């Protein structure tokens, strides 16, 4: 009887160790997966009023010559995963011109 109980305990312990090892290896595998780094695209505001800052067609990837001159308008706007005008517009949706200038723009201009 004692041998049967020891055998059952041994099998249960072995089973628990195998399940535990499976979960540990699975967790380590998830950590080792490499994620693609997010690419940041810098957009430059080309418009002349704060209201135009909400429209992606007023941005270009060509730097504006007056960046860092004044504080009235946004100038340089780095946006992750926005390589084209459509994805930039998605980023700008729901944001006011002053939010874009004060929160998201890394440089401003007059």
PDB file of N, CA and C in Angstrom:
ATOM      1  N   UNK A   1       0.810  -1.184   0.000  1.00  0.00           N
ATOM      2  CA  UNK A   1       0.000   0.000   0.000  1.00  0.00           C
ATOM      3  C   UNK A   1       0.865   1.264   0.000  1.00  0.00           C
ATOM      4  N   UNK A   2       1.918   1.247   0.773  1.00  0.00           N
ATOM      5  CA  UNK A   2       2.789   2.410   0.848  1.00  0.00           C
ATOM      6  C   UNK A   2       3.462   2.646  -0.506  1.00  0.00           C
ATOM      7  N   UNK A   3       3.856   1.596  -1.167  1.00  0.00           N
ATOM      8  CA  UNK A   3       4.498   1.727  -2.460  1.00  0.00           C
ATOM      9  C   UNK A   3       3.532   2.322  -3.478  1.00  0.00           C
ATOM     10  N   UNK A   4       2.276   1.947  -3.463  1.00  0.00           N
ATOM     11  CA  UNK A   4       1.282   2.472  -4.376  1.00  0.00           C
ATOM     12  C   UNK A   4       1.057   3.962  -4.130  1.00  0.00           C
ATOM     13  N   UNK A   5       0.993   4.362  -2.856  1.00  0.00           N
ATOM     14  CA  UNK A   5       0.832   5.782  -2.538  1.00  0.00           C
ATOM     15  C   UNK A   5       2.055   6.571  -2.983  1.00  0.00           C
ATOM     16  N   UNK A   6       3.248   6.034  -2.772  1.00  0.00           N
ATOM     17  CA  UNK A   6       4.471   6.713  -3.203  1.00  0.00           C
ATOM     18  C   UNK A   6       4.524   6.842  -4.725  1.00  0.00           C
ATOM     19  N   UNK A   7       4.075   5.823  -5.413  1.00  0.00           N
ATOM     20  CA  UNK A   7       4.074   5.853  -6.874  1.00  0.00           C
ATOM     21  C   UNK A   7       3.111   6.918  -7.385  1.00  0.00           C
ATOM     22  N   UNK A   8       1.936   6.985  -6.791  1.00  0.00           N
ATOM     23  CA  UNK A   8       0.965   8.016  -7.192  1.00  0.00           C
ATOM     24  C   UNK A   8       1.495   9.416  -6.895  1.00  0.00           C
ATOM     25  N   UNK A   9       2.117   9.591  -5.757  1.00  0.00           N
ATOM     26  CA  UNK A   9       2.703  10.885  -5.407  1.00  0.00           C
ATOM     27  C   UNK A   9       3.817  11.243  -6.384  1.00  0.00           C
ATOM     28  N   UNK A  10       4.639  10.252  -6.734  1.00  0.00           N
ATOM     29  CA  UNK A  10       5.729  10.476  -7.686  1.00  0.00           C
ATOM     30  C   UNK A  10       5.182  10.874  -9.059  1.00  0.00           C
ATOM     31  N   UNK A  11       4.140  10.208  -9.529  1.00  0.00           N
ATOM     32  CA  UNK A  11       3.537  10.511 -10.827  1.00  0.00           C
ATOM     33  C   UNK A  11       2.894  11.909 -10.805  1.00  0.00           C
ATOM     34  N   UNK A  12       2.210  12.240  -9.723  1.00  0.00           N
ATOM     35  CA  UNK A  12       1.583  13.559  -9.617  1.00  0.00           C
ATOM     36  C   UNK A  12       2.634  14.663  -9.594  1.00  0.00           C
ATOM     37  N   UNK A  13       3.718  14.425  -8.867  1.00  0.00           N
ATOM     38  CA  UNK A  13       4.801  15.407  -8.809  1.00  0.00           C
ATOM     39  C   UNK A  13       5.457  15.574 -10.173  1.00  0.00           C
ATOM     40  N   UNK A  14       5.712  14.480 -10.840  1.00  0.00           N
ATOM     41  CA  UNK A  14       6.314  14.523 -12.171  1.00  0.00           C
ATOM     42  C   UNK A  14       5.410  15.260 -13.150  1.00  0.00           C
ATOM     43  N   UNK A  15       4.115  14.971 -13.078  1.00  0.00           N
ATOM     44  CA  UNK A  15       3.150  15.649 -13.945  1.00  0.00           C
ATOM     45  C   UNK A  15       3.154  17.164 -13.684  1.00  0.00           C
ATOM     46  N   UNK A  16       3.169  17.561 -12.421  1.00  0.00           N
ATOM     47  CA  UNK A  16       3.184  18.987 -12.062  1.00  0.00           C
ATOM     48  C   UNK A  16       4.462  19.656 -12.558  1.00  0.00           C
ATOM     49  N   UNK A  17       5.592  18.975 -12.453  1.00  0.00           N
ATOM     50  CA  UNK A  17       6.853  19.537 -12.941  1.00  0.00           C
ATOM     51  C   UNK A  17       6.842  19.714 -14.462  1.00  0.00           C
ATOM     52  N   UNK A  18       6.275  18.761 -15.168  1.00  0.00           N
ATOM     53  CA  UNK A  18       6.206  18.863 -16.627  1.00  0.00           C
ATOM     54  C   UNK A  18       5.312  20.031 -17.038  1.00  0.00           C
ATOM     55  N   UNK A  19       4.158  20.143 -16.400  1.00  0.00           N
ATOM     56  CA  UNK A  19       3.248  21.266 -16.701  1.00  0.00           C
ATOM     57  C   UNK A  19       3.920  22.594 -16.357  1.00  0.00           C
ATOM     58  N   UNK A  20       4.580  22.665 -15.215  1.00  0.00           N
ATOM     59  CA  UNK A  20       5.283  23.889 -14.821  1.00  0.00           C
ATOM     60  C   UNK A  20       6.379  24.251 -15.807  1.00  0.00           C
ATOM     61  N   UNK A  21       7.146  23.269 -16.244  1.00  0.00           N
ATOM     62  CA  UNK A  21       8.207  23.524 -17.224  1.00  0.00           C
ATOM     63  C   UNK A  21       7.617  24.032 -18.534  1.00  0.00           C
ATOM     64  N   UNK A  22       6.483  23.471 -18.944  1.00  0.00           N
ATOM     65  CA  UNK A  22       5.821  23.922 -20.163  1.00  0.00           C
ATOM     66  C   UNK A  22       5.456  25.406 -20.059  1.00  0.00           C
ATOM     67  N   UNK A  23       4.861  25.816 -18.944  1.00  0.00           N
ATOM     68  CA  UNK A  23       4.471  27.212 -18.774  1.00  0.00           C
ATOM     69  C   UNK A  23       5.678  28.144 -18.708  1.00  0.00           C
ATOM     70  N   UNK A  24       6.736  27.726 -18.084  1.00  0.00           N
ATOM     71  CA  UNK A  24       7.942  28.552 -18.002  1.00  0.00           C
ATOM     72  C   UNK A  24       8.553  28.747 -19.384  1.00  0.00           C
ATOM     73  N   UNK A  25       8.673  27.666 -20.150  1.00  0.00           N
ATOM     74  CA  UNK A  25       9.234  27.768 -21.504  1.00  0.00           C
ATOM     75  C   UNK A  25       8.337  28.617 -22.386  1.00  0.00           C
ATOM     76  N   UNK A  26       7.045  28.470 -22.251  1.00  0.00           N
ATOM     77  CA  UNK A  26       6.107  29.260 -23.033  1.00  0.00           C
ATOM     78  C   UNK A  26       6.235  30.747 -22.696  1.00  0.00           C
ATOM     79  N   UNK A  27       6.355  31.077 -21.431  1.00  0.00           N
ATOM     80  CA  UNK A  27       6.511  32.474 -21.026  1.00  0.00           C
ATOM     81  C   UNK A  27       7.833  33.047 -21.528  1.00  0.00           C
ATOM     82  N   UNK A  28       8.897  32.274 -21.466  1.00  0.00           N
ATOM     83  CA  UNK A  28      10.200  32.750 -21.949  1.00  0.00           C
ATOM     84  C   UNK A  28      10.162  32.947 -23.460  1.00  0.00           C
ATOM     85  N   UNK A  29       9.447  32.093 -24.174  1.00  0.00           N
ATOM     86  CA  UNK A  29       9.350  32.214 -25.627  1.00  0.00           C
ATOM     87  C   UNK A  29       8.631  33.500 -26.014  1.00  0.00           C
ATOM     88  N   UNK A  30       7.598  33.875 -25.283  1.00  0.00           N
ATOM     89  CA  UNK A  30       6.875  35.112 -25.571  1.00  0.00           C
ATOM     90  C   UNK A  30       7.761  36.331 -25.344  1.00  0.00           C
ATOM     91  N   UNK A  31       8.620  36.282 -24.346  1.00  0.00           N
ATOM     92  CA  UNK A  31       9.509  37.404 -24.071  1.00  0.00           C
ATOM     93  C   UNK A  31      10.582  37.550 -25.134  1.00  0.00           C
ATOM     94  N   UNK A  32      10.968  36.449 -25.742  1.00  0.00           N
ATOM     95  CA  UNK A  32      12.065  36.505 -26.705  1.00  0.00           C
ATOM     96  C   UNK A  32      11.611  36.932 -28.093  1.00  0.00           C
ATOM     97  N   UNK A  33      10.289  36.999 -28.327  1.00  0.00           N
ATOM     98  CA  UNK A  33       9.804  37.454 -29.622  1.00  0.00           C
ATOM     99  C   UNK A  33      10.203  38.904 -29.810  1.00  0.00           C
ATOM    100  N   UNK A  34      10.758  39.191 -30.959  1.00  0.00           N
ATOM    101  CA  UNK A  34      11.178  40.564 -31.231  1.00  0.00           C
ATOM    102  C   UNK A  34      10.051  41.295 -31.941  1.00  0.00           C
ATOM    103  N   UNK A  35       9.792  42.473 -31.470  1.00  0.00           N
ATOM    104  CA  UNK A  35       8.776  43.312 -32.078  1.00  0.00           C
ATOM    105  C   UNK A  35       9.475  44.298 -33.007  1.00  0.00           C
ATOM    106  N   UNK A  36       8.800  44.612 -34.098  1.00  0.00           N
ATOM    107  CA  UNK A  36       9.366  45.590 -35.006  1.00  0.00           C
ATOM    108  C   UNK A  36       9.347  46.953 -34.320  1.00  0.00           C
ATOM    109  N   UNK A  37      10.449  47.676 -34.410  1.00  0.00           N
ATOM    110  CA  UNK A  37      10.453  49.003 -33.797  1.00  0.00           C
ATOM    111  C   UNK A  37       9.513  49.936 -34.556  1.00  0.00           C
ATOM    112  N   UNK A  38       8.861  50.781 -33.810  1.00  0.00           N
ATOM    113  CA  UNK A  38       7.968  51.747 -34.443  1.00  0.00           C
ATOM    114  C   UNK A  38       8.815  52.816 -35.131  1.00  0.00           C
ATOM    115  N   UNK A  39       8.396  53.176 -36.313  1.00  0.00           N
ATOM    116  CA  UNK A  39       9.119  54.200 -37.043  1.00  0.00           C
ATOM    117  C   UNK A  39       8.426  55.535 -36.824  1.00  0.00           C
ATOM    118  N   UNK A  40       9.208  56.542 -36.614  1.00  0.00           N
ATOM    119  CA  UNK A  40       8.686  57.879 -36.400  1.00  0.00           C
ATOM    120  C   UNK A  40       8.967  58.719 -37.641  1.00  0.00           C
ATOM    121  N   UNK A  41       7.935  59.385 -38.128  1.00  0.00           N
ATOM    122  CA  UNK A  41       8.069  60.275 -39.274  1.00  0.00           C
ATOM    123  C   UNK A  41       7.874  61.692 -38.769  1.00  0.00           C
ATOM    124  N   UNK A  42       8.743  62.588 -39.180  1.00  0.00           N
ATOM    125  CA  UNK A  42       8.620  63.983 -38.776  1.00  0.00           C
ATOM    126  C   UNK A  42       7.898  64.757 -39.865  1.00  0.00           C
ATOM    127  N   UNK A  43       6.819  65.410 -39.462  1.00  0.00           N
ATOM    128  CA  UNK A  43       6.022  66.230 -40.366  1.00  0.00           C
ATOM    129  C   UNK A  43       6.219  67.690 -39.979  1.00  0.00           C
ATOM    130  N   UNK A  44       6.222  68.570 -40.963  1.00  0.00           N
ATOM    131  CA  UNK A  44       6.418  70.008 -40.737  1.00  0.00           C
ATOM    132  C   UNK A  44       5.172  70.753 -41.210  1.00  0.00           C
ATOM    133  N   UNK A  45       4.633  71.561 -40.305  1.00  0.00           N
ATOM    134  CA  UNK A  45       3.424  72.328 -40.606  1.00  0.00           C
ATOM    135  C   UNK A  45       3.769  73.445 -41.577  1.00  0.00           C
ATOM    136  N   UNK A  46       3.014  73.530 -42.686  1.00  0.00           N
ATOM    137  CA  UNK A  46       3.267  74.542 -43.713  1.00  0.00           C
ATOM    138  C   UNK A  46       2.166  75.597 -43.755  1.00  0.00           C
ATOM    139  N   UNK A  47       1.119  75.440 -42.942  1.00  0.00           N
ATOM    140  CA  UNK A  47      -0.012  76.364 -42.958  1.00  0.00           C
ATOM    141  C   UNK A  47       0.313  77.697 -42.311  1.00  0.00           C
ATOM    142  N   UNK A  48      -0.696  78.590 -42.337  1.00  0.00           N
ATOM    143  CA  UNK A  48      -0.476  79.938 -41.814  1.00  0.00           C
ATOM    144  C   UNK A  48      -1.385  80.293 -40.637  1.00  0.00           C
ATOM    145  N   UNK A  49      -2.266  79.363 -40.231  1.00  0.00           N
ATOM    146  CA  UNK A  49      -3.109  79.634 -39.063  1.00  0.00           C
ATOM    147  C   UNK A  49      -3.233  78.364 -38.224  1.00  0.00           C
ATOM    148  N   UNK A  50      -3.554  78.560 -36.964  1.00  0.00           N
ATOM    149  CA  UNK A  50      -3.665  77.438 -36.037  1.00  0.00           C
ATOM    150  C   UNK A  50      -4.792  76.483 -36.433  1.00  0.00           C
ATOM    151  N   UNK A  51      -5.863  77.004 -37.034  1.00  0.00           N
ATOM    152  CA  UNK A  51      -6.980  76.160 -37.464  1.00  0.00           C
ATOM    153  C   UNK A  51      -6.541  75.174 -38.546  1.00  0.00           C
ATOM    154  N   UNK A  52      -5.557  75.535 -39.343  1.00  0.00           N
ATOM    155  CA  UNK A  52      -5.076  74.656 -40.415  1.00  0.00           C
ATOM    156  C   UNK A  52      -4.235  73.496 -39.877  1.00  0.00           C
ATOM    157  N   UNK A  53      -3.840  73.551 -38.624  1.00  0.00           N
ATOM    158  CA  UNK A  53      -2.988  72.509 -38.039  1.00  0.00           C
ATOM    159  C   UNK A  53      -3.716  71.180 -37.904  1.00  0.00           C
ATOM    160  N   UNK A  54      -5.037  71.183 -37.997  1.00  0.00           N
ATOM    161  CA  UNK A  54      -5.826  69.959 -37.858  1.00  0.00           C
ATOM    162  C   UNK A  54      -5.956  69.194 -39.169  1.00  0.00           C
ATOM    163  N   UNK A  55      -5.480  69.764 -40.280  1.00  0.00           N
ATOM    164  CA  UNK A  55      -5.621  69.164 -41.611  1.00  0.00           C
ATOM    165  C   UNK A  55      -4.265  68.652 -42.100  1.00  0.00           C
ATOM    166  N   UNK A  56      -4.199  67.362 -42.394  1.00  0.00           N
ATOM    167  CA  UNK A  56      -2.934  66.739 -42.798  1.00  0.00           C
ATOM    168  C   UNK A  56      -2.383  67.290 -44.105  1.00  0.00           C
ATOM    169  N   UNK A  57      -3.242  67.862 -44.943  1.00  0.00           N
ATOM    170  CA  UNK A  57      -2.749  68.403 -46.217  1.00  0.00           C
ATOM    171  C   UNK A  57      -1.875  69.639 -46.020  1.00  0.00           C
ATOM    172  N   UNK A  58      -1.865  70.200 -44.816  1.00  0.00           N
ATOM    173  CA  UNK A  58      -1.031  71.361 -44.516  1.00  0.00           C
ATOM    174  C   UNK A  58       0.329  70.970 -43.933  1.00  0.00           C
ATOM    175  N   UNK A  59       0.687  69.696 -44.022  1.00  0.00           N
ATOM    176  CA  UNK A  59       1.969  69.215 -43.508  1.00  0.00           C
ATOM    177  C   UNK A  59       2.808  68.656 -44.646  1.00  0.00           C
ATOM    178  N   UNK A  60       4.096  68.725 -44.466  1.00  0.00           N
ATOM    179  CA  UNK A  60       5.031  68.192 -45.450  1.00  0.00           C
ATOM    180  C   UNK A  60       6.198  67.573 -44.697  1.00  0.00           C
ATOM    181  N   UNK A  61       6.937  66.721 -45.365  1.00  0.00           N
ATOM    182  CA  UNK A  61       8.132  66.159 -44.735  1.00  0.00           C
ATOM    183  C   UNK A  61       9.360  67.017 -45.023  1.00  0.00           C
ATOM    184  N   UNK A  62       9.137  68.130 -45.696  1.00  0.00           N
ATOM    185  CA  UNK A  62      10.209  69.100 -45.966  1.00  0.00           C
ATOM    186  C   UNK A  62      10.197  70.113 -44.829  1.00  0.00           C
ATOM    187  N   UNK A  63      11.323  70.327 -44.160  1.00  0.00           N
ATOM    188  CA  UNK A  63      11.352  71.260 -43.027  1.00  0.00           C
ATOM    189  C   UNK A  63      10.946  72.685 -43.419  1.00  0.00           C
ATOM    190  N   UNK A  64      10.218  73.329 -42.528  1.00  0.00           N
ATOM    191  CA  UNK A  64       9.835  74.725 -42.708  1.00  0.00           C
ATOM    192  C   UNK A  64      11.031  75.585 -42.311  1.00  0.00           C
ATOM    193  N   UNK A  65      11.330  76.625 -43.055  1.00  0.00           N
ATOM    194  CA  UNK A  65      12.529  77.416 -42.756  1.00  0.00           C
ATOM    195  C   UNK A  65      12.476  78.198 -41.442  1.00  0.00           C
ATOM    196  N   UNK A  66      11.288  78.417 -40.885  1.00  0.00           N
ATOM    197  CA  UNK A  66      11.180  79.236 -39.675  1.00  0.00           C
ATOM    198  C   UNK A  66      10.937  78.434 -38.402  1.00  0.00           C
ATOM    199  N   UNK A  67      11.260  77.141 -38.396  1.00  0.00           N
ATOM    200  CA  UNK A  67      11.087  76.364 -37.170  1.00  0.00           C
ATOM    201  C   UNK A  67      11.939  76.960 -36.056  1.00  0.00           C
ATOM    202  N   UNK A  68      11.427  76.919 -34.844  1.00  0.00           N
ATOM    203  CA  UNK A  68      12.076  77.459 -33.648  1.00  0.00           C
ATOM    204  C   UNK A  68      12.153  78.980 -33.656  1.00  0.00           C
ATOM    205  N   UNK A  69      11.304  79.632 -34.463  1.00  0.00           N
ATOM    206  CA  UNK A  69      11.232  81.094 -34.471  1.00  0.00           C
ATOM    207  C   UNK A  69       9.807  81.465 -34.083  1.00  0.00           C
ATOM    208  N   UNK A  70       9.580  81.706 -32.807  1.00  0.00           N
ATOM    209  CA  UNK A  70       8.258  82.064 -32.326  1.00  0.00           C
ATOM    210  C   UNK A  70       7.540  80.872 -31.690  1.00  0.00           C
ATOM    211  N   UNK A  71       6.298  81.133 -31.250  1.00  0.00           N
ATOM    212  CA  UNK A  71       5.539  80.096 -30.542  1.00  0.00           C
ATOM    213  C   UNK A  71       4.074  80.024 -30.968  1.00  0.00           C
ATOM    214  N   UNK A  72       3.662  80.751 -31.999  1.00  0.00           N
ATOM    215  CA  UNK A  72       2.246  80.829 -32.358  1.00  0.00           C
ATOM    216  C   UNK A  72       1.721  79.576 -33.043  1.00  0.00           C
ATOM    217  N   UNK A  73       2.550  78.921 -33.845  1.00  0.00           N
ATOM    218  CA  UNK A  73       2.102  77.773 -34.629  1.00  0.00           C
ATOM    219  C   UNK A  73       2.991  76.569 -34.374  1.00  0.00           C
ATOM    220  N   UNK A  74       2.453  75.369 -34.555  1.00  0.00           N
ATOM    221  CA  UNK A  74       3.330  74.197 -34.472  1.00  0.00           C
ATOM    222  C   UNK A  74       4.257  74.182 -35.677  1.00  0.00           C
ATOM    223  N   UNK A  75       5.389  73.544 -35.552  1.00  0.00           N
ATOM    224  CA  UNK A  75       6.283  73.450 -36.704  1.00  0.00           C
ATOM    225  C   UNK A  75       6.663  71.995 -36.953  1.00  0.00           C
ATOM    226  N   UNK A  76       7.395  71.408 -36.045  1.00  0.00           N
ATOM    227  CA  UNK A  76       7.901  70.049 -36.224  1.00  0.00           C
ATOM    228  C   UNK A  76       7.045  69.085 -35.408  1.00  0.00           C
ATOM    229  N   UNK A  77       6.496  68.071 -36.085  1.00  0.00           N
ATOM    230  CA  UNK A  77       5.566  67.142 -35.441  1.00  0.00           C
ATOM    231  C   UNK A  77       6.011  65.705 -35.713  1.00  0.00           C
ATOM    232  N   UNK A  78       6.702  65.064 -34.749  1.00  0.00           N
ATOM    233  CA  UNK A  78       7.072  63.654 -34.951  1.00  0.00           C
ATOM    234  C   UNK A  78       5.876  62.747 -34.631  1.00  0.00           C
ATOM    235  N   UNK A  79       5.574  61.830 -35.546  1.00  0.00           N
ATOM    236  CA  UNK A  79       4.417  60.946 -35.381  1.00  0.00           C
ATOM    237  C   UNK A  79       4.864  59.515 -35.649  1.00  0.00           C
ATOM    238  N   UNK A  80       4.589  58.610 -34.703  1.00  0.00           N
ATOM    239  CA  UNK A  80       4.936  57.200 -34.883  1.00  0.00           C
ATOM    240  C   UNK A  80       3.955  56.543 -35.840  1.00  0.00           C
ATOM    241  N   UNK A  81       4.486  55.730 -36.722  1.00  0.00           N
ATOM    242  CA  UNK A  81       3.692  54.950 -37.678  1.00  0.00           C
ATOM    243  C   UNK A  81       2.759  55.818 -38.517  1.00  0.00           C
ATOM    244  N   UNK A  82       3.249  56.934 -39.019  1.00  0.00           N
ATOM    245  CA  UNK A  82       2.465  57.794 -39.904  1.00  0.00           C
ATOM    246  C   UNK A  82       3.319  58.203 -41.108  1.00  0.00           C
ATOM    247  N   UNK A  83       3.652  57.242 -41.987  1.00  0.00           N
ATOM    248  CA  UNK A  83       4.518  57.553 -43.118  1.00  0.00           C
ATOM    249  C   UNK A  83       3.820  58.293 -44.259  1.00  0.00           C
ATOM    250  N   UNK A  84       2.465  58.330 -44.237  1.00  0.00           N
ATOM    251  CA  UNK A  84       1.760  59.002 -45.316  1.00  0.00           C
ATOM    252  C   UNK A  84       0.713  59.958 -44.750  1.00  0.00           C
ATOM    253  N   UNK A  85       0.142  60.766 -45.645  1.00  0.00           N
ATOM    254  CA  UNK A  85      -0.797  61.801 -45.229  1.00  0.00           C
ATOM    255  C   UNK A  85      -2.063  61.220 -44.601  1.00  0.00           C
ATOM    256  N   UNK A  86      -2.500  60.066 -45.091  1.00  0.00           N
ATOM    257  CA  UNK A  86      -3.712  59.440 -44.549  1.00  0.00           C
ATOM    258  C   UNK A  86      -3.522  59.028 -43.086  1.00  0.00           C
ATOM    259  N   UNK A  87      -2.388  58.409 -42.767  1.00  0.00           N
ATOM    260  CA  UNK A  87      -2.151  58.011 -41.376  1.00  0.00           C
ATOM    261  C   UNK A  87      -1.865  59.226 -40.498  1.00  0.00           C
ATOM    262  N   UNK A  88      -1.308  60.280 -41.079  1.00  0.00           N
ATOM    263  CA  UNK A  88      -1.145  61.527 -40.312  1.00  0.00           C
ATOM    264  C   UNK A  88      -2.506  62.105 -39.960  1.00  0.00           C
ATOM    265  N   UNK A  89      -3.446  62.082 -40.912  1.00  0.00           N
ATOM    266  CA  UNK A  89      -4.786  62.599 -40.643  1.00  0.00           C
ATOM    267  C   UNK A  89      -5.465  61.793 -39.548  1.00  0.00           C
ATOM    268  N   UNK A  90      -5.248  60.488 -39.539  1.00  0.00           N
ATOM    269  CA  UNK A  90      -5.791  59.642 -38.476  1.00  0.00           C
ATOM    270  C   UNK A  90      -5.247  60.086 -37.122  1.00  0.00           C
ATOM    271  N   UNK A  91      -3.950  60.403 -37.078  1.00  0.00           N
ATOM    272  CA  UNK A  91      -3.338  60.884 -35.835  1.00  0.00           C
ATOM    273  C   UNK A  91      -3.940  62.230 -35.423  1.00  0.00           C
ATOM    274  N   UNK A  92      -4.178  63.112 -36.375  1.00  0.00           N
ATOM    275  CA  UNK A  92      -4.656  64.468 -36.070  1.00  0.00           C
ATOM    276  C   UNK A  92      -6.135  64.517 -35.692  1.00  0.00           C
ATOM    277  N   UNK A  93      -6.915  63.520 -36.112  1.00  0.00           N
ATOM    278  CA  UNK A  93      -8.355  63.521 -35.840  1.00  0.00           C
ATOM    279  C   UNK A  93      -8.628  63.651 -34.340  1.00  0.00           C
ATOM    280  N   UNK A  94      -9.528  64.563 -34.009  1.00  0.00           N
ATOM    281  CA  UNK A  94      -9.931  64.759 -32.624  1.00  0.00           C
ATOM    282  C   UNK A  94      -9.016  65.676 -31.825  1.00  0.00           C
ATOM    283  N   UNK A  95      -7.963  66.187 -32.460  1.00  0.00           N
ATOM    284  CA  UNK A  95      -7.041  67.087 -31.758  1.00  0.00           C
ATOM    285  C   UNK A  95      -7.240  68.506 -32.287  1.00  0.00           C
ATOM    286  N   UNK A  96      -7.246  69.465 -31.394  1.00  0.00           N
ATOM    287  CA  UNK A  96      -7.372  70.861 -31.812  1.00  0.00           C
ATOM    288  C   UNK A  96      -6.006  71.401 -32.207  1.00  0.00           C
ATOM    289  N   UNK A  97      -6.015  72.517 -32.906  1.00  0.00           N
ATOM    290  CA  UNK A  97      -4.761  73.149 -33.313  1.00  0.00           C
ATOM    291  C   UNK A  97      -3.891  73.501 -32.121  1.00  0.00           C
ATOM    292  N   UNK A  98      -4.511  73.978 -31.048  1.00  0.00           N
ATOM    293  CA  UNK A  98      -3.724  74.338 -29.860  1.00  0.00           C
ATOM    294  C   UNK A  98      -3.176  73.099 -29.161  1.00  0.00           C
ATOM    295  N   UNK A  99      -3.939  71.993 -29.174  1.00  0.00           N
ATOM    296  CA  UNK A  99      -3.414  70.741 -28.611  1.00  0.00           C
ATOM    297  C   UNK A  99      -2.194  70.271 -29.392  1.00  0.00           C
ATOM    298  N   UNK A 100      -2.286  70.328 -30.706  1.00  0.00           N
ATOM    299  CA  UNK A 100      -1.174  69.906 -31.556  1.00  0.00           C
ATOM    300  C   UNK A 100       0.052  70.757 -31.269  1.00  0.00           C
ATOM    301  N   UNK A 101      -0.149  72.071 -31.180  1.00  0.00           N
ATOM    302  CA  UNK A 101       0.962  72.993 -30.925  1.00  0.00           C
ATOM    303  C   UNK A 101       1.566  72.779 -29.534  1.00  0.00           C
ATOM    304  N   UNK A 102       0.710  72.695 -28.520  1.00  0.00           N
ATOM    305  CA  UNK A 102       1.195  72.679 -27.139  1.00  0.00           C
ATOM    306  C   UNK A 102       1.638  71.301 -26.647  1.00  0.00           C
ATOM    307  N   UNK A 103       1.048  70.239 -27.172  1.00  0.00           N
ATOM    308  CA  UNK A 103       1.310  68.901 -26.644  1.00  0.00           C
ATOM    309  C   UNK A 103       2.191  68.065 -27.550  1.00  0.00           C
ATOM    310  N   UNK A 104       1.970  68.121 -28.854  1.00  0.00           N
ATOM    311  CA  UNK A 104       2.622  67.177 -29.756  1.00  0.00           C
ATOM    312  C   UNK A 104       3.796  67.762 -30.543  1.00  0.00           C
ATOM    313  N   UNK A 105       3.776  69.053 -30.815  1.00  0.00           N
ATOM    314  CA  UNK A 105       4.846  69.662 -31.623  1.00  0.00           C
ATOM    315  C   UNK A 105       6.114  69.813 -30.783  1.00  0.00           C
ATOM    316  N   UNK A 106       7.251  69.426 -31.365  1.00  0.00           N
ATOM    317  CA  UNK A 106       8.528  69.567 -30.637  1.00  0.00           C
ATOM    318  C   UNK A 106       9.175  70.906 -30.936  1.00  0.00           C
ATOM    319  N   UNK A 107       8.712  71.603 -31.955  1.00  0.00           N
ATOM    320  CA  UNK A 107       9.186  72.971 -32.207  1.00  0.00           C
ATOM    321  C   UNK A 107       8.012  73.795 -32.709  1.00  0.00           C
ATOM    322  N   UNK A 108       8.129  75.100 -32.540  1.00  0.00           N
ATOM    323  CA  UNK A 108       7.051  76.013 -32.917  1.00  0.00           C
ATOM    324  C   UNK A 108       7.624  77.127 -33.802  1.00  0.00           C
ATOM    325  N   UNK A 109       6.709  77.888 -34.398  1.00  0.00           N
ATOM    326  CA  UNK A 109       7.130  79.012 -35.232  1.00  0.00           C
ATOM    327  C   UNK A 109       6.031  80.063 -35.236  1.00  0.00           C
ATOM    328  N   UNK A 110       6.312  81.209 -35.813  1.00  0.00           N
ATOM    329  CA  UNK A 110       5.309  82.264 -35.979  1.00  0.00           C
ATOM    330  C   UNK A 110       4.703  82.184 -37.351  1.00  0.00           C
TER     331      UNK A 110
END
